[in-house]
């Protein structure tokens, strides 16, 4: 929904984007959810509260009109300390705490991907309740229970989503689980940008996503 930027804190919906999403949700009788790896509190600060919002890779879901929880469980202190020590050795890499999820951003130093993945993989062997998730210029240590595919499956059991054919739109490797879940429910998926995907359809970039959404409103 927005281009990749060097600082994830600067990413917001484009001008007019909130209105487009709200109108789309109205046309779908409320069956629109924004599913993100962001902390649900962070996501809720960037997305209208008239929409369903699912943050932390779907671990926390806010229905329309509901505020996110004020506090979330945090990642284990020793895990935070060990990742902090690891990235101190790799200048240009920073860690973002998203409740129980720890995101390690290397957008300013792409060549760090290899050593960073190796270090995090080894480190997480001592934390079996966590898994390593690679994304666009980010690697996330997340609880194994935080899973976008699982979130789609749970949402499809309840109104206003049950009985529908879902469409998952995403641009990251973290979205592939949700795409496969959508296909399993008889729906479809759209990959945004380049890269291998389970999605049968593709849009070029975020601007094309917004054009597609606007066409649905005419």
mmCIF file of C-alpha atoms in Angstrom:
data_model
loop_
_atom_site.group_PDB
_atom_site.id
_atom_site.type_symbol
_atom_site.label_atom_id
_atom_site.label_comp_id
_atom_site.label_asym_id
_atom_site.label_seq_id
_atom_site.Cartn_x
_atom_site.Cartn_y
_atom_site.Cartn_z
ATOM 1 C CA UNK A 1 0.000 0.000 0.000
ATOM 2 C CA UNK A 2 3.080 2.213 0.214
ATOM 3 C CA UNK A 3 6.564 2.064 -1.339
ATOM 4 C CA UNK A 4 9.473 0.742 0.697
ATOM 5 C CA UNK A 5 11.329 3.553 2.486
ATOM 6 C CA UNK A 6 14.609 3.680 4.374
ATOM 7 C CA UNK A 7 12.775 4.603 7.584
ATOM 8 C CA UNK A 8 9.652 2.491 8.262
ATOM 9 C CA UNK A 9 8.326 5.158 10.635
ATOM 10 C CA UNK A 10 7.804 7.511 7.674
ATOM 11 C CA UNK A 11 5.448 5.147 5.829
ATOM 12 C CA UNK A 12 1.819 6.320 5.695
ATOM 13 C CA UNK A 13 -1.167 5.920 3.399
ATOM 14 C CA UNK A 14 -1.049 8.217 0.356
ATOM 15 C CA UNK A 15 -3.298 11.263 0.204
ATOM 16 C CA UNK A 16 -6.881 10.102 -0.255
ATOM 17 C CA UNK A 17 -5.958 6.504 0.608
ATOM 18 C CA UNK A 18 -8.026 6.362 3.786
ATOM 19 C CA UNK A 19 -11.168 7.455 1.944
ATOM 20 C CA UNK A 20 -10.590 4.857 -0.782
ATOM 21 C CA UNK A 21 -10.233 2.084 1.798
ATOM 22 C CA UNK A 22 -13.322 3.149 3.721
ATOM 23 C CA UNK A 23 -15.426 3.328 0.559
ATOM 24 C CA UNK A 24 -14.126 -0.071 -0.548
ATOM 25 C CA UNK A 25 -15.012 -1.528 2.842
ATOM 26 C CA UNK A 26 -18.497 -0.064 2.595
ATOM 27 C CA UNK A 27 -18.972 -1.678 -0.830
ATOM 28 C CA UNK A 28 -17.854 -4.994 0.670
ATOM 29 C CA UNK A 29 -20.228 -4.643 3.651
ATOM 30 C CA UNK A 30 -17.245 -4.301 5.962
ATOM 31 C CA UNK A 31 -15.270 -7.293 4.699
ATOM 32 C CA UNK A 32 -11.914 -5.546 4.328
ATOM 33 C CA UNK A 33 -8.978 -6.039 6.668
ATOM 34 C CA UNK A 34 -5.521 -4.484 6.686
ATOM 35 C CA UNK A 35 -3.131 -7.303 7.643
ATOM 36 C CA UNK A 36 0.369 -6.221 8.626
ATOM 37 C CA UNK A 37 3.511 -7.228 10.425
ATOM 38 C CA UNK A 38 3.450 -3.895 12.237
ATOM 39 C CA UNK A 39 2.621 -3.645 15.917
ATOM 40 C CA UNK A 40 -1.184 -3.369 16.096
ATOM 41 C CA UNK A 41 -0.831 -0.057 17.954
ATOM 42 C CA UNK A 42 1.400 1.343 15.229
ATOM 43 C CA UNK A 43 -0.884 0.010 12.501
ATOM 44 C CA UNK A 44 -3.949 1.528 14.166
ATOM 45 C CA UNK A 45 -2.256 4.928 14.198
ATOM 46 C CA UNK A 46 -1.920 4.805 10.387
ATOM 47 C CA UNK A 47 -5.207 3.144 9.350
ATOM 48 C CA UNK A 48 -8.778 4.454 9.867
ATOM 49 C CA UNK A 49 -10.503 2.866 12.858
ATOM 50 C CA UNK A 50 -13.528 2.202 10.651
ATOM 51 C CA UNK A 51 -11.607 -0.746 9.195
ATOM 52 C CA UNK A 52 -10.575 -4.144 10.470
ATOM 53 C CA UNK A 53 -6.877 -4.038 11.398
ATOM 54 C CA UNK A 54 -4.684 -7.066 12.088
ATOM 55 C CA UNK A 55 -1.179 -6.362 13.382
ATOM 56 C CA UNK A 56 1.798 -8.380 14.560
ATOM 57 C CA UNK A 57 1.435 -10.722 11.559
ATOM 58 C CA UNK A 58 -2.193 -11.256 12.533
ATOM 59 C CA UNK A 59 -1.615 -12.012 16.201
ATOM 60 C CA UNK A 60 -3.785 -9.042 17.278
ATOM 61 C CA UNK A 61 -6.996 -8.058 15.521
ATOM 62 C CA UNK A 62 -9.056 -4.895 16.012
ATOM 63 C CA UNK A 63 -12.583 -4.832 14.584
ATOM 64 C CA UNK A 64 -13.914 -1.498 13.284
ATOM 65 C CA UNK A 65 -14.383 1.043 16.031
ATOM 66 C CA UNK A 66 -12.200 -0.837 18.509
ATOM 67 C CA UNK A 67 -8.982 0.595 19.883
ATOM 68 C CA UNK A 68 -5.863 -1.591 20.051
ATOM 69 C CA UNK A 69 -4.688 -2.837 23.447
ATOM 70 C CA UNK A 70 -2.667 -0.306 25.386
ATOM 71 C CA UNK A 71 -0.022 -2.882 26.215
ATOM 72 C CA UNK A 72 1.193 -6.019 24.507
ATOM 73 C CA UNK A 73 3.393 -8.859 25.742
ATOM 74 C CA UNK A 74 7.013 -8.006 25.048
ATOM 75 C CA UNK A 75 9.731 -10.219 23.613
ATOM 76 C CA UNK A 76 11.901 -11.976 26.226
ATOM 77 C CA UNK A 77 14.526 -9.614 27.638
ATOM 78 C CA UNK A 78 17.352 -12.046 26.955
ATOM 79 C CA UNK A 79 16.281 -12.329 23.301
ATOM 80 C CA UNK A 80 16.247 -8.535 22.992
ATOM 81 C CA UNK A 81 19.694 -8.349 24.592
ATOM 82 C CA UNK A 82 21.191 -11.011 22.320
ATOM 83 C CA UNK A 83 19.834 -9.451 19.126
ATOM 84 C CA UNK A 84 21.014 -6.021 20.294
ATOM 85 C CA UNK A 85 24.514 -7.422 20.819
ATOM 86 C CA UNK A 86 24.450 -9.070 17.382
ATOM 87 C CA UNK A 87 23.491 -5.941 15.458
ATOM 88 C CA UNK A 88 26.025 -3.784 17.296
ATOM 89 C CA UNK A 89 28.583 -5.599 15.162
ATOM 90 C CA UNK A 90 26.789 -4.615 11.931
ATOM 91 C CA UNK A 91 26.655 -0.795 11.522
ATOM 92 C CA UNK A 92 23.550 0.531 9.761
ATOM 93 C CA UNK A 93 21.237 -2.167 11.124
ATOM 94 C CA UNK A 94 18.572 -1.308 13.690
ATOM 95 C CA UNK A 95 16.047 -3.230 15.734
ATOM 96 C CA UNK A 96 12.386 -2.247 16.136
ATOM 97 C CA UNK A 97 10.344 -3.695 18.982
ATOM 98 C CA UNK A 98 6.766 -4.496 17.945
ATOM 99 C CA UNK A 99 5.401 -6.027 21.108
ATOM 100 C CA UNK A 100 6.458 -9.683 21.020
ATOM 101 C CA UNK A 101 7.913 -9.281 17.499
ATOM 102 C CA UNK A 102 11.436 -7.943 16.976
ATOM 103 C CA UNK A 103 12.124 -6.507 13.528
ATOM 104 C CA UNK A 104 15.717 -6.065 12.414
ATOM 105 C CA UNK A 105 15.922 -3.537 9.563
ATOM 106 C CA UNK A 106 18.857 -3.440 7.161
ATOM 107 C CA UNK A 107 17.451 -1.137 4.475
ATOM 108 C CA UNK A 108 20.474 1.148 4.654
ATOM 109 C CA UNK A 109 22.956 -1.728 4.326
ATOM 110 C CA UNK A 110 21.540 -4.454 2.034
ATOM 111 C CA UNK A 111 24.849 -6.335 2.002
ATOM 112 C CA UNK A 112 24.228 -7.206 5.671
ATOM 113 C CA UNK A 113 21.505 -9.708 4.707
ATOM 114 C CA UNK A 114 23.742 -12.779 4.656
ATOM 115 C CA UNK A 115 25.626 -12.363 7.937
ATOM 116 C CA UNK A 116 22.490 -11.054 9.647
ATOM 117 C CA UNK A 117 20.407 -14.073 8.650
ATOM 118 C CA UNK A 118 23.163 -16.454 9.720
ATOM 119 C CA UNK A 119 23.540 -14.748 13.091
ATOM 120 C CA UNK A 120 19.814 -14.592 13.801
ATOM 121 C CA UNK A 121 19.275 -18.205 12.743
ATOM 122 C CA UNK A 122 21.919 -19.395 15.174
ATOM 123 C CA UNK A 123 20.684 -17.121 17.941
ATOM 124 C CA UNK A 124 17.063 -18.285 17.667
ATOM 125 C CA UNK A 125 18.028 -21.919 18.128
ATOM 126 C CA UNK A 126 17.880 -21.165 21.855
ATOM 127 C CA UNK A 127 14.324 -19.762 21.530
ATOM 128 C CA UNK A 128 12.162 -22.570 20.068
ATOM 129 C CA UNK A 129 8.982 -20.556 20.585
ATOM 130 C CA UNK A 130 10.288 -18.031 18.037
ATOM 131 C CA UNK A 131 10.834 -18.282 14.306
ATOM 132 C CA UNK A 132 12.788 -16.146 11.846
ATOM 133 C CA UNK A 133 10.733 -14.443 9.145
ATOM 134 C CA UNK A 134 12.481 -12.714 6.232
ATOM 135 C CA UNK A 135 10.836 -9.757 4.521
ATOM 136 C CA UNK A 136 11.765 -6.786 2.375
ATOM 137 C CA UNK A 137 14.998 -5.470 3.885
ATOM 138 C CA UNK A 138 13.876 -6.773 7.273
ATOM 139 C CA UNK A 139 14.196 -9.942 9.304
ATOM 140 C CA UNK A 140 11.770 -10.565 12.119
ATOM 141 C CA UNK A 141 12.010 -12.750 15.163
ATOM 142 C CA UNK A 142 8.352 -13.529 15.778
ATOM 143 C CA UNK A 143 6.412 -15.967 17.929
ATOM 144 C CA UNK A 144 5.582 -19.054 15.905
ATOM 145 C CA UNK A 145 1.901 -18.433 16.725
ATOM 146 C CA UNK A 146 1.939 -15.065 14.889
ATOM 147 C CA UNK A 147 1.089 -16.163 11.358
ATOM 148 C CA UNK A 148 -0.722 -14.263 8.596
ATOM 149 C CA UNK A 149 -2.154 -17.458 7.129
ATOM 150 C CA UNK A 150 -3.585 -18.432 10.498
ATOM 151 C CA UNK A 151 -5.120 -14.954 10.800
ATOM 152 C CA UNK A 152 -6.896 -15.306 7.449
ATOM 153 C CA UNK A 153 -8.240 -18.708 8.452
ATOM 154 C CA UNK A 154 -9.588 -17.360 11.754
ATOM 155 C CA UNK A 155 -11.191 -14.297 10.146
ATOM 156 C CA UNK A 156 -12.918 -16.481 7.545
ATOM 157 C CA UNK A 157 -14.839 -18.177 10.362
ATOM 158 C CA UNK A 158 -16.622 -14.983 11.397
ATOM 159 C CA UNK A 159 -18.787 -12.188 10.020
ATOM 160 C CA UNK A 160 -18.443 -10.309 7.765
ATOM 161 C CA UNK A 161 -15.876 -12.617 6.123
ATOM 162 C CA UNK A 162 -17.454 -16.067 6.417
ATOM 163 C CA UNK A 163 -18.988 -17.451 3.250
ATOM 164 C CA UNK A 164 -16.934 -15.172 1.014
ATOM 165 C CA UNK A 165 -14.018 -15.851 -1.332
ATOM 166 C CA UNK A 166 -11.045 -13.884 0.024
ATOM 167 C CA UNK A 167 -8.582 -11.855 -2.044
ATOM 168 C CA UNK A 168 -5.175 -11.320 -0.461
ATOM 169 C CA UNK A 169 -2.993 -8.523 -1.831
ATOM 170 C CA UNK A 170 0.612 -8.339 -0.646
ATOM 171 C CA UNK A 171 4.149 -7.530 -1.685
ATOM 172 C CA UNK A 172 6.314 -9.376 0.818
ATOM 173 C CA UNK A 173 7.402 -12.921 1.576
ATOM 174 C CA UNK A 174 5.543 -12.554 4.882
ATOM 175 C CA UNK A 175 2.281 -12.314 2.876
ATOM 176 C CA UNK A 176 2.671 -15.647 1.125
ATOM 177 C CA UNK A 177 1.103 -17.667 3.966
ATOM 178 C CA UNK A 178 -2.009 -15.476 3.782
ATOM 179 C CA UNK A 179 -2.095 -15.829 0.001
ATOM 180 C CA UNK A 180 -2.032 -19.612 0.252
ATOM 181 C CA UNK A 181 -4.787 -19.503 2.876
ATOM 182 C CA UNK A 182 -6.915 -17.354 0.567
ATOM 183 C CA UNK A 183 -6.440 -19.844 -2.260
ATOM 184 C CA UNK A 184 -7.435 -22.669 0.082
ATOM 185 C CA UNK A 185 -10.729 -20.866 0.775
ATOM 186 C CA UNK A 186 -11.524 -20.701 -2.940
ATOM 187 C CA UNK A 187 -10.366 -17.106 -3.261
ATOM 188 C CA UNK A 188 -7.354 -15.651 -4.974
ATOM 189 C CA UNK A 189 -4.260 -13.560 -4.357
ATOM 190 C CA UNK A 190 -2.381 -10.693 -5.988
ATOM 191 C CA UNK A 191 1.377 -10.238 -5.710
ATOM 192 C CA UNK A 192 2.576 -6.635 -5.805
ATOM 193 C CA UNK A 193 5.958 -6.230 -7.488
ATOM 194 C CA UNK A 194 8.553 -8.796 -8.463
ATOM 195 C CA UNK A 195 9.442 -12.074 -6.793
ATOM 196 C CA UNK A 196 8.324 -15.675 -6.564
ATOM 197 C CA UNK A 197 4.772 -16.078 -5.292
ATOM 198 C CA UNK A 198 1.830 -18.412 -4.849
ATOM 199 C CA UNK A 199 -0.454 -15.668 -6.184
ATOM 200 C CA UNK A 200 -1.958 -16.207 -9.644
ATOM 201 C CA UNK A 201 -2.167 -12.466 -10.309
ATOM 202 C CA UNK A 202 0.292 -9.586 -10.082
ATOM 203 C CA UNK A 203 0.276 -5.791 -9.918
ATOM 204 C CA UNK A 204 3.399 -3.763 -10.655
ATOM 205 C CA UNK A 205 3.638 -1.546 -7.576
ATOM 206 C CA UNK A 206 1.616 0.196 -4.807
ATOM 207 C CA UNK A 207 0.387 2.847 -7.256
ATOM 208 C CA UNK A 208 -1.177 0.065 -9.347
ATOM 209 C CA UNK A 209 -2.907 -1.269 -6.219
ATOM 210 C CA UNK A 210 -4.551 2.077 -5.609
ATOM 211 C CA UNK A 211 -5.595 2.343 -9.267
ATOM 212 C CA UNK A 212 -7.163 -1.128 -8.975
ATOM 213 C CA UNK A 213 -9.043 -0.148 -5.815
ATOM 214 C CA UNK A 214 -10.276 3.093 -7.388
ATOM 215 C CA UNK A 215 -11.582 1.216 -10.421
ATOM 216 C CA UNK A 216 -13.682 -0.871 -8.051
ATOM 217 C CA UNK A 217 -15.400 2.298 -6.823
ATOM 218 C CA UNK A 218 -16.512 3.550 -10.240
#
